[in-house]
Amino acid sequence: MRSTTKALAVPICLTLLASALQAQGGCRIDEGRPGEVRDARNAILTRELAGSVEDKRTSFKRAVSLLTRPAERFRNNMIGRNLFLARALVNLALLPDTPAEVRRADAGFSDDPEGTVDLLAMADSLLDAVEAEQPACVSETEEIRRRPYAELINKAVNLYNERQIDSAEYYARRSLMIYGDNRLAYIAYNVLGNIQQSKDDIPGAIESFKKMAALMAGDTTSSVIEERKNTMILVAQLMTNAAEDLEGEQRVKAMREVVDYLEQVYLKEFPGDVRAQSAIARAKSLSGDVEAARQVFSDAINNPDRYTDIALLEMGVGAARAEMHAEAAALFEAGLKKNPYNRDGLFNLAATYDALGQYDKMPAILNRLLDIDPENPDNYRLWARYWRGRHEELRKTAQGKDASDPVFRELQAAIDSVTKYLSRFQDAPVKVSFTLFSHDGGRHVLGGNVENLTEQEKSYTLRFEFVDVNGNVLDTKEVAIENVPGKSSKSFRVEVTDKPGVVGFKYAPLTPQG
């Protein structure tokens, strides 16, 4: 079953720059005494702004040396000493080719020169001490923590995208070690949650995504709000999937936790959200409360004008996942009346007709699907399922018939069609998939991938038509995807502007070059 929402993606982390330290609000940092604090501060500020790598290393090491003199020197300003020592250690850690652990003498420490120190771990402990003594200084310590966090989480994102999962996890966890649960830590929890999900650590993924959603609270940026909603729905889906593996009272209790999370966390902030209501209905159905689930879906079926096409299609997905196929079909049908060009809606409706054994309804839907999405092999798998269903119907009728009977010939044609469409599914030379179709007034952005399923390098040209609800073409776009290696894929992005009526798109079958 295809979801009508786009999958949660790991974001590209923008470089985060910390400004020069300035005490604000109730944070009071004495930067002038004793002399070691003053001199260390000056050495740090000077080389943060300019200088070669070696000049910076020399100045930051000098700051460490000044600030690690006997503790009694700082008894009247330990908070200033801790803050600037943490800042010096962070600056050293960010210099090129600096390992996580260094020889203490190489970082400027005069005591235990042959020992080793984790620069960021020690900086974290020093900043914790500052925050414990003066909670009002958290905004200042966050700026210091943010610089190494930005570098580490960028590494984690890049490694994750390269599928180097273990290394990505190391850097994600290390970024959280220095940054903690400050406001931008949601990026690290997103990376970590995706990693845990890929390793089938579902309890860990649930907790990471819950943290991610909690840390995003309060950000009123529309894209962040939407990502937060997607994350909370993902949490509910993971919780529901995990609960399905349980039996009896354990399953009922776990499904109740799903409902509580959505009602007490999600719907309190976004009341009336249909995705949450659909997820609640599914959880209730799987816990045995089928009537409560049916009531949610029935309201949408009986009052479709109150819902958007996307809302109806998303509720259809929820009903299908709850194995309420009749309700799912009605919801998909209602959504497609509002937007006949929704690819996922067409695919899901055909799959639902298959589940219901209503094979006679499938061809019209599949023909519409192939007309707008001709290069997705999964569509041919649905055709094979249709013909397998027809074969079962015809087999019962053909019993006792001889080989010359028309019904027997239809039966043989159905067998041949199953083979034909399975072959088109399994041996497809190319696959086009879509990861994004966003709308903002008259601006529409479409993104996806072209996967070359052959062994040889190929180039492709995608020709899109963007249509309104009646199928009228409002704009056309062409995009070249060149030199795609065999068994590999390349992404594409298309943008349409000043076309407020666009609700869908279709594209022509591909003719590969090369």
Coordinates of C-alpha atoms in Angstrom, one line a residue:
M1 CA 0.0 0.0 0.0
R2 CA 1.5 3.3 -1.1
S3 CA 1.2 6.2 1.4
T4 CA 0.1 9.5 0.1
T5 CA 2.6 11.3 2.3
K6 CA 6.2 11.6 1.3
A7 CA 8.7 9.5 3.3
L8 CA 10.5 11.1 6.1
A9 CA 13.9 12.2 4.8
V10 CA 17.2 13.0 6.4
P11 CA 17.6 16.8 5.9
I12 CA 20.7 18.4 4.5
C13 CA 22.2 20.1 7.5
L14 CA 23.2 23.7 6.9
T15 CA 26.4 25.0 8.3
L16 CA 25.7 26.6 11.7
L17 CA 28.0 29.4 12.8
A18 CA 28.3 30.6 16.4
S19 CA 28.6 34.3 17.0
A20 CA 31.2 35.8 19.3
L21 CA 30.3 35.2 22.9
Q22 CA 28.3 37.9 24.5
A23 CA 26.6 37.6 27.9
Q24 CA 22.9 38.3 27.5
G25 CA 19.9 38.6 29.9
G26 CA 20.8 37.2 33.3
C27 CA 24.0 35.5 32.3
R28 CA 26.9 37.2 34.0
I29 CA 30.4 36.2 33.0
D30 CA 33.5 38.0 34.4
E31 CA 35.9 38.0 31.5
G32 CA 38.6 40.1 33.1
R33 CA 39.9 38.3 36.2
P34 CA 42.1 36.7 37.1
G35 CA 44.6 37.7 34.4
E36 CA 44.6 34.1 33.0
V37 CA 41.0 34.4 32.1
R38 CA 41.5 37.8 30.5
D39 CA 44.5 36.7 28.5
A40 CA 42.9 33.4 27.4
R41 CA 39.8 35.3 26.3
N42 CA 41.9 37.6 24.1
A43 CA 43.9 34.7 22.6
I44 CA 40.7 32.9 21.7
L45 CA 38.9 35.9 20.3
T46 CA 41.8 37.0 18.2
R47 CA 42.4 33.7 16.5
E48 CA 38.8 32.8 16.0
L49 CA 38.5 35.7 13.7
A50 CA 41.7 35.3 11.7
G51 CA 45.0 33.5 11.3
S52 CA 46.6 30.4 9.9
V53 CA 45.8 26.9 11.2
E54 CA 49.1 26.9 13.1
D55 CA 48.6 30.4 14.5
K56 CA 45.2 29.3 15.7
R57 CA 46.6 26.1 17.3
T58 CA 49.3 28.1 19.1
S59 CA 46.8 30.6 20.5
F60 CA 44.2 28.0 21.6
K61 CA 46.9 25.9 23.2
R62 CA 48.1 29.0 25.1
A63 CA 44.6 29.6 26.3
V64 CA 44.4 26.0 27.6
S65 CA 47.8 26.4 29.3
L66 CA 46.6 29.6 31.0
L67 CA 43.3 28.1 32.2
T68 CA 44.7 24.8 33.5
R69 CA 47.0 26.4 36.1
P70 CA 46.3 25.5 39.7
A71 CA 42.7 25.7 40.6
E72 CA 43.1 28.2 43.4
R73 CA 44.0 30.8 40.8
F74 CA 40.3 30.7 39.7
R75 CA 38.5 30.3 43.0
N76 CA 36.7 33.6 42.5
N77 CA 35.8 33.0 38.9
M78 CA 35.6 29.3 38.2
I79 CA 32.6 29.9 35.8
G80 CA 34.7 32.2 33.6
R81 CA 37.6 29.8 33.6
N82 CA 35.3 26.8 32.7
L83 CA 33.6 28.7 29.9
F84 CA 36.7 29.9 28.1
L85 CA 38.5 26.6 28.7
A86 CA 35.6 24.8 27.0
R87 CA 35.7 27.4 24.1
A88 CA 39.5 26.8 23.7
L89 CA 39.0 23.0 23.6
V90 CA 36.2 23.3 21.0
N91 CA 38.3 25.5 18.8
L92 CA 41.2 23.0 19.0
A93 CA 38.9 20.1 18.2
L94 CA 37.6 22.0 15.1
L95 CA 41.1 22.5 13.6
P96 CA 41.8 20.2 10.6
D97 CA 43.1 16.7 11.2
T98 CA 42.5 16.9 14.9
P99 CA 41.6 13.4 16.3
A100 CA 38.9 12.9 18.9
E101 CA 41.4 12.1 21.5
V102 CA 44.8 14.0 21.7
R103 CA 47.9 13.8 23.9
R104 CA 47.3 16.3 26.7
A105 CA 50.6 18.1 26.1
D106 CA 49.6 18.6 22.4
A107 CA 46.5 20.5 23.6
G108 CA 48.4 22.8 26.0
F109 CA 47.8 20.9 29.3
S110 CA 50.8 21.1 31.6
D111 CA 49.7 18.3 34.0
D112 CA 49.9 14.6 32.9
P113 CA 51.4 15.6 29.6
E114 CA 51.5 12.0 28.2
G115 CA 47.9 11.3 29.0
T116 CA 45.1 11.7 26.5
V117 CA 42.0 13.8 26.5
D118 CA 38.8 13.8 24.5
L119 CA 38.6 17.5 23.7
L120 CA 34.8 17.6 23.1
A121 CA 33.9 15.4 26.0
M122 CA 35.9 17.6 28.4
A123 CA 34.4 20.7 26.8
D124 CA 30.9 19.2 27.4
S125 CA 31.7 18.6 31.1
L126 CA 32.9 22.2 31.5
L127 CA 29.8 23.6 29.8
D128 CA 27.6 21.4 32.0
A129 CA 29.3 23.0 35.0
V130 CA 28.7 26.5 33.7
E131 CA 25.0 25.7 33.1
A132 CA 24.6 24.2 36.6
E133 CA 26.0 27.3 38.2
Q134 CA 24.3 29.8 36.0
P135 CA 21.3 28.4 34.1
A136 CA 20.8 31.8 32.5
C137 CA 23.9 31.2 30.5
V138 CA 22.5 28.3 28.4
S139 CA 22.1 30.5 25.3
E140 CA 25.8 31.3 25.5
T141 CA 26.9 27.7 26.1
E142 CA 24.6 26.6 23.2
E143 CA 26.5 28.8 20.8
I144 CA 29.8 27.2 21.8
R145 CA 28.3 23.7 21.5
R146 CA 26.7 24.5 18.1
R147 CA 29.9 24.8 16.2
P148 CA 31.2 21.3 16.7
Y149 CA 27.6 20.0 16.5
A150 CA 27.3 21.5 13.0
E151 CA 30.5 19.8 11.8
L152 CA 29.7 16.4 13.3
I153 CA 26.0 16.3 12.2
N154 CA 27.0 17.3 8.6
K155 CA 29.4 14.3 8.6
A156 CA 26.7 12.1 9.9
V157 CA 24.2 13.2 7.2
N158 CA 26.7 12.7 4.4
L159 CA 27.8 9.3 5.7
Y160 CA 24.1 8.2 6.1
N161 CA 23.4 9.3 2.5
E162 CA 26.4 7.2 1.4
R163 CA 25.0 4.3 3.4
Q164 CA 27.9 4.2 5.7
I165 CA 25.5 3.5 8.6
D166 CA 27.9 2.6 11.4
S167 CA 30.1 5.7 10.8
A168 CA 27.0 7.9 10.5
E169 CA 25.7 6.6 13.9
Y170 CA 29.1 7.3 15.5
Y171 CA 29.1 11.0 14.4
A172 CA 25.3 11.4 15.2
R173 CA 25.9 10.2 18.8
R174 CA 29.0 12.3 19.1
S175 CA 27.2 15.4 18.0
L176 CA 24.6 14.8 20.7
M177 CA 27.3 14.2 23.3
I178 CA 28.5 17.8 22.8
Y179 CA 25.2 19.5 21.9
G180 CA 22.8 17.6 24.2
D181 CA 19.1 18.3 23.7
N182 CA 19.4 21.9 22.5
R183 CA 17.0 23.2 20.0
L184 CA 18.8 22.0 16.8
A185 CA 19.4 18.5 18.1
Y186 CA 16.3 17.3 16.2
I187 CA 18.5 17.0 13.2
A188 CA 20.7 14.4 15.0
Y189 CA 17.7 12.6 16.3
N190 CA 16.4 12.4 12.8
V191 CA 19.6 10.8 11.5
L192 CA 19.8 8.5 14.5
G193 CA 16.1 7.4 14.2
N194 CA 16.6 6.6 10.5
I195 CA 19.7 4.6 11.4
Q196 CA 18.0 2.7 14.1
Q197 CA 15.0 2.0 11.8
S198 CA 17.4 0.6 9.2
K199 CA 18.9 -1.7 11.9
D200 CA 15.4 -2.9 13.0
D201 CA 15.9 -1.2 16.4
I202 CA 12.3 -0.1 16.4
P203 CA 12.1 0.9 20.1
G204 CA 15.3 3.0 19.7
A205 CA 13.9 4.6 16.5
I206 CA 10.6 5.4 18.3
E207 CA 12.4 7.2 21.1
S208 CA 14.7 9.1 18.7
F209 CA 11.7 10.3 16.5
K210 CA 9.8 11.3 19.7
K211 CA 12.8 13.4 20.8
M212 CA 13.0 14.9 17.3
A213 CA 9.3 15.9 17.3
A214 CA 9.5 17.3 20.9
L215 CA 12.6 19.5 20.0
M216 CA 10.9 20.9 17.0
A217 CA 7.9 22.2 19.1
G218 CA 7.6 25.9 19.0
D219 CA 9.2 26.5 15.6
T220 CA 6.5 28.2 13.5
T221 CA 8.3 27.7 10.2
S222 CA 5.8 26.0 7.9
S223 CA 8.3 23.4 6.6
V224 CA 9.3 22.5 10.2
I225 CA 5.7 22.2 11.3
E226 CA 5.0 19.9 8.4
E227 CA 8.1 17.8 9.1
R228 CA 7.1 17.6 12.8
K229 CA 3.7 16.4 11.9
N230 CA 5.2 13.8 9.6
T231 CA 7.5 12.7 12.4
M232 CA 4.7 12.2 14.9
I233 CA 2.7 10.2 12.4
L234 CA 5.8 8.1 11.8
V235 CA 6.2 7.5 15.5
A236 CA 2.5 6.3 15.7
Q237 CA 3.1 4.0 12.7
L238 CA 6.2 2.4 14.2
M239 CA 4.4 2.0 17.6
T240 CA 1.5 0.4 15.8
N241 CA 3.6 -2.0 13.7
A242 CA 5.5 -3.1 16.9
A243 CA 2.2 -3.6 18.7
E244 CA 0.9 -5.9 15.9
D245 CA 3.6 -8.4 16.9
L246 CA 2.0 -8.7 20.4
E247 CA -1.0 -10.8 21.5
G248 CA -3.9 -10.5 23.9
E249 CA -3.8 -7.8 26.6
Q250 CA -0.2 -6.8 25.6
R251 CA -1.4 -5.8 22.2
V252 CA -4.4 -3.9 23.6
K253 CA -2.2 -2.0 26.0
A254 CA 0.3 -1.2 23.3
M255 CA -2.4 0.0 20.9
R256 CA -3.8 2.2 23.7
E257 CA -0.4 3.8 24.0
V258 CA -0.6 4.7 20.3
V259 CA -4.0 6.2 20.7
D260 CA -2.8 8.2 23.8
Y261 CA 0.2 9.5 22.0
L262 CA -1.9 10.8 19.1
E263 CA -4.7 12.2 21.2
Q264 CA -2.6 13.7 24.0
V265 CA 0.3 14.9 21.9
Y266 CA -0.6 15.3 18.2
L267 CA -4.3 16.2 18.3
K268 CA -4.0 18.6 21.2
E269 CA -1.7 20.7 18.9
F270 CA -3.4 19.9 15.5
P271 CA -7.0 19.1 16.3
G272 CA -9.1 17.5 13.6
D273 CA -6.0 16.2 11.7
V274 CA -7.3 13.4 9.5
R275 CA -4.0 11.5 9.4
A276 CA -4.0 11.3 13.2
Q277 CA -7.6 10.2 13.2
S278 CA -6.9 7.6 10.6
A279 CA -3.9 6.3 12.6
I280 CA -6.1 6.2 15.7
A281 CA -8.8 4.3 13.9
R282 CA -6.2 1.7 12.7
A283 CA -4.8 1.2 16.2
K284 CA -8.3 0.8 17.6
S285 CA -9.2 -1.7 14.9
L286 CA -6.0 -3.7 15.6
S287 CA -6.8 -3.7 19.3
G288 CA -10.2 -5.3 18.5
D289 CA -12.3 -2.1 18.7
V290 CA -13.4 -2.4 15.0
E291 CA -16.6 -0.4 15.4
A292 CA -14.7 2.7 16.7
A293 CA -12.4 2.5 13.7
R294 CA -15.3 2.1 11.3
Q295 CA -17.1 5.1 12.7
V296 CA -14.1 7.3 11.9
F297 CA -13.9 6.1 8.3
S298 CA -17.7 6.2 7.9
D299 CA -17.9 9.9 8.7
A300 CA -15.5 10.7 5.9
I301 CA -17.3 8.3 3.5
N302 CA -20.7 9.8 4.2
N303 CA -19.4 13.4 4.2
P304 CA -16.6 13.6 1.6
D305 CA -17.2 17.3 0.9
R306 CA -15.8 18.1 4.3
Y307 CA -12.5 16.6 3.4
T308 CA -9.8 17.3 0.8
D309 CA -8.7 14.8 -1.8
I310 CA -5.4 14.2 0.1
A311 CA -7.3 13.7 3.4
L312 CA -9.6 11.1 1.9
L313 CA -6.8 9.2 0.3
E314 CA -4.7 9.2 3.5
M315 CA -7.7 7.9 5.4
G316 CA -8.0 5.2 2.7
V317 CA -4.5 4.1 3.5
G318 CA -5.3 3.9 7.2
A319 CA -8.4 1.9 6.5
A320 CA -6.5 -0.5 4.2
R321 CA -3.8 -1.0 6.8
A322 CA -6.5 -1.8 9.3
E323 CA -7.7 -4.4 6.7
M324 CA -11.1 -2.6 6.4
H325 CA -11.0 -3.0 2.6
A326 CA -14.5 -1.9 1.8
E327 CA -14.1 1.3 3.7
A328 CA -10.7 1.8 2.1
A329 CA -12.1 1.4 -1.4
A330 CA -14.9 3.9 -0.7
L331 CA -12.4 6.5 0.6
F332 CA -10.0 6.0 -2.3
E333 CA -13.0 6.4 -4.7
A334 CA -14.1 9.6 -3.0
G335 CA -10.5 11.0 -3.1
L336 CA -10.1 10.2 -6.8
K337 CA -13.4 12.0 -7.6
K338 CA -11.8 15.1 -6.3
N339 CA -8.5 14.5 -8.0
P340 CA -8.5 11.7 -10.7
Y341 CA -4.7 12.2 -11.3
N342 CA -3.3 11.1 -7.9
R343 CA -1.0 8.2 -8.8
D344 CA -0.9 6.8 -5.3
G345 CA -4.7 6.9 -5.0
L346 CA -5.1 5.0 -8.3
F347 CA -2.5 2.4 -7.3
N348 CA -4.0 1.9 -3.8
L349 CA -7.6 1.6 -5.2
A350 CA -6.5 -1.1 -7.7
A351 CA -4.7 -2.9 -4.9
T352 CA -7.8 -2.7 -2.7
Y353 CA -10.1 -4.0 -5.5
D354 CA -7.7 -6.9 -5.7
A355 CA -8.0 -7.5 -1.9
L356 CA -11.8 -7.4 -2.2
G357 CA -11.8 -9.8 -5.2
Q358 CA -13.5 -7.1 -7.3
Y359 CA -11.4 -7.9 -10.3
D360 CA -13.8 -6.4 -12.9
K361 CA -13.1 -2.9 -11.4
M362 CA -9.3 -3.1 -11.8
P363 CA -8.7 -2.7 -15.5
A364 CA -10.2 0.8 -15.8
I365 CA -8.1 2.0 -12.8
L366 CA -4.9 0.3 -14.1
N367 CA -5.3 1.8 -17.5
R368 CA -5.6 5.3 -16.0
L369 CA -2.6 4.6 -13.8
L370 CA -0.4 3.4 -16.8
D371 CA -1.5 6.5 -18.8
I372 CA 0.0 8.9 -16.2
D373 CA 2.7 6.6 -14.7
P374 CA 4.0 4.3 -17.5
E375 CA 7.5 3.6 -16.2
N376 CA 6.8 2.2 -12.7
P377 CA 7.1 -1.6 -12.9
D378 CA 5.0 -2.0 -9.8
N379 CA 2.0 -1.1 -12.0
Y380 CA 2.6 -4.2 -14.1
R381 CA 2.7 -6.3 -10.9
L382 CA -0.9 -5.1 -10.2
W383 CA -1.9 -6.2 -13.8
A384 CA -0.4 -9.6 -13.0
R385 CA -2.5 -9.8 -9.8
Y386 CA -5.6 -8.8 -11.8
W387 CA -5.0 -11.6 -14.3
R388 CA -4.3 -14.1 -11.5
G389 CA -7.6 -13.2 -10.0
R390 CA -9.4 -13.6 -13.4
H391 CA -7.7 -16.9 -13.8
E392 CA -9.2 -18.1 -10.5
E393 CA -12.6 -17.0 -11.6
L394 CA -12.3 -18.6 -15.0
R395 CA -10.8 -21.8 -13.6
K396 CA -14.0 -22.6 -11.7
T397 CA -16.1 -21.9 -14.8
A398 CA -13.8 -23.9 -17.1
Q399 CA -14.0 -27.1 -15.1
G400 CA -15.3 -29.8 -17.3
K401 CA -14.9 -27.8 -20.5
D402 CA -12.9 -29.0 -23.5
A403 CA -10.0 -27.2 -25.0
S404 CA -12.1 -25.8 -27.8
D405 CA -14.6 -24.0 -25.5
P406 CA -14.3 -20.2 -25.4
V407 CA -14.1 -20.2 -21.6
F408 CA -11.1 -22.6 -21.7
R409 CA -9.4 -20.4 -24.2
E410 CA -10.0 -17.4 -21.9
L411 CA -8.5 -19.3 -19.1
Q412 CA -5.3 -20.0 -21.1
A413 CA -5.2 -16.3 -22.1
A414 CA -5.3 -15.3 -18.5
I415 CA -2.4 -17.6 -17.7
D416 CA -0.4 -16.1 -20.5
S417 CA -1.2 -12.6 -19.3
V418 CA 0.0 -13.4 -15.8
T419 CA 3.3 -14.5 -17.3
K420 CA 3.4 -11.4 -19.6
Y421 CA 2.9 -8.9 -16.8
L422 CA 5.1 -10.6 -14.3
S423 CA 7.9 -10.5 -17.0
R424 CA 7.3 -6.8 -17.6
F425 CA 7.5 -6.2 -13.8
Q426 CA 10.6 -8.3 -13.2
D427 CA 12.5 -7.4 -16.4
A428 CA 11.7 -3.7 -16.6
P429 CA 14.7 -1.8 -18.0
V430 CA 13.9 1.4 -16.1
K431 CA 11.9 2.6 -13.1
V432 CA 10.6 6.2 -12.5
S433 CA 9.7 7.0 -8.9
F434 CA 8.6 10.2 -7.2
T435 CA 9.6 11.5 -3.8
L436 CA 8.1 15.0 -3.9
F437 CA 5.1 16.8 -5.3
S438 CA 4.6 20.0 -3.3
H439 CA 2.2 22.9 -3.9
D440 CA 2.5 26.5 -2.8
G441 CA -0.2 28.6 -4.6
G442 CA 0.8 28.6 -8.2
R443 CA 4.2 27.0 -7.6
H444 CA 4.6 23.3 -7.8
V445 CA 7.8 21.3 -7.3
L446 CA 8.1 17.7 -8.5
G447 CA 11.1 15.5 -7.6
G448 CA 12.0 11.9 -8.1
N449 CA 14.5 9.4 -9.4
V450 CA 15.1 7.5 -12.6
E451 CA 16.6 4.1 -12.0
N452 CA 18.5 2.3 -14.8
L453 CA 17.8 -1.4 -14.3
T454 CA 20.0 -2.5 -17.1
E455 CA 23.7 -3.2 -17.0
Q456 CA 24.6 -0.5 -19.5
E457 CA 24.8 3.3 -19.0
K458 CA 21.7 5.1 -20.3
S459 CA 20.4 8.6 -20.7
Y460 CA 16.7 9.6 -20.5
T461 CA 14.4 12.5 -21.3
L462 CA 11.3 12.9 -19.1
R463 CA 8.4 14.9 -20.7
F464 CA 5.8 16.0 -18.2
E465 CA 2.3 17.4 -18.6
F466 CA 0.9 19.2 -15.5
V467 CA -2.9 19.0 -15.5
D468 CA -5.9 20.5 -13.6
V469 CA -8.7 18.4 -12.1
N470 CA -10.4 18.0 -15.5
G471 CA -7.2 16.8 -17.2
N472 CA -6.5 20.1 -19.1
V473 CA -2.8 20.6 -19.6
L474 CA -1.7 23.8 -17.9
D475 CA 2.1 23.5 -18.5
T476 CA 4.7 21.1 -19.9
K477 CA 8.3 20.5 -18.8
E478 CA 11.1 18.5 -20.1
V479 CA 14.1 17.3 -18.1
A480 CA 17.1 15.3 -19.2
I481 CA 18.7 12.7 -17.0
E482 CA 22.0 11.9 -18.6
N483 CA 24.6 9.2 -18.2
V484 CA 22.9 7.0 -15.6
P485 CA 25.2 4.1 -14.9
G486 CA 23.8 0.5 -15.1
K487 CA 22.1 -0.6 -11.9
S488 CA 22.1 2.9 -10.6
S489 CA 19.8 5.9 -10.4
K490 CA 19.8 9.7 -10.7
S491 CA 17.4 12.2 -9.2
F492 CA 15.5 15.0 -11.0
R493 CA 13.6 18.1 -10.0
V494 CA 11.0 20.1 -12.0
E495 CA 9.3 23.3 -11.0
V496 CA 6.1 24.9 -12.4
T497 CA 5.2 28.5 -11.5
D498 CA 2.1 30.7 -11.9
K499 CA -0.2 27.7 -12.4
P500 CA -2.5 27.6 -9.4
G501 CA -4.9 25.0 -11.0
V502 CA -2.3 22.2 -11.2
V503 CA -3.4 19.1 -9.2
G504 CA -1.5 16.3 -11.0
F505 CA 0.9 15.3 -13.7
K506 CA 1.6 12.6 -16.2
Y507 CA 4.6 11.8 -18.4
A508 CA 5.4 10.1 -21.7
P509 CA 7.0 6.6 -21.8
L510 CA 10.8 6.8 -21.8
T511 CA 12.9 6.2 -24.8
P512 CA 16.4 5.6 -23.4
Q513 CA 19.5 6.8 -25.4
G514 CA 22.8 5.1 -25.2

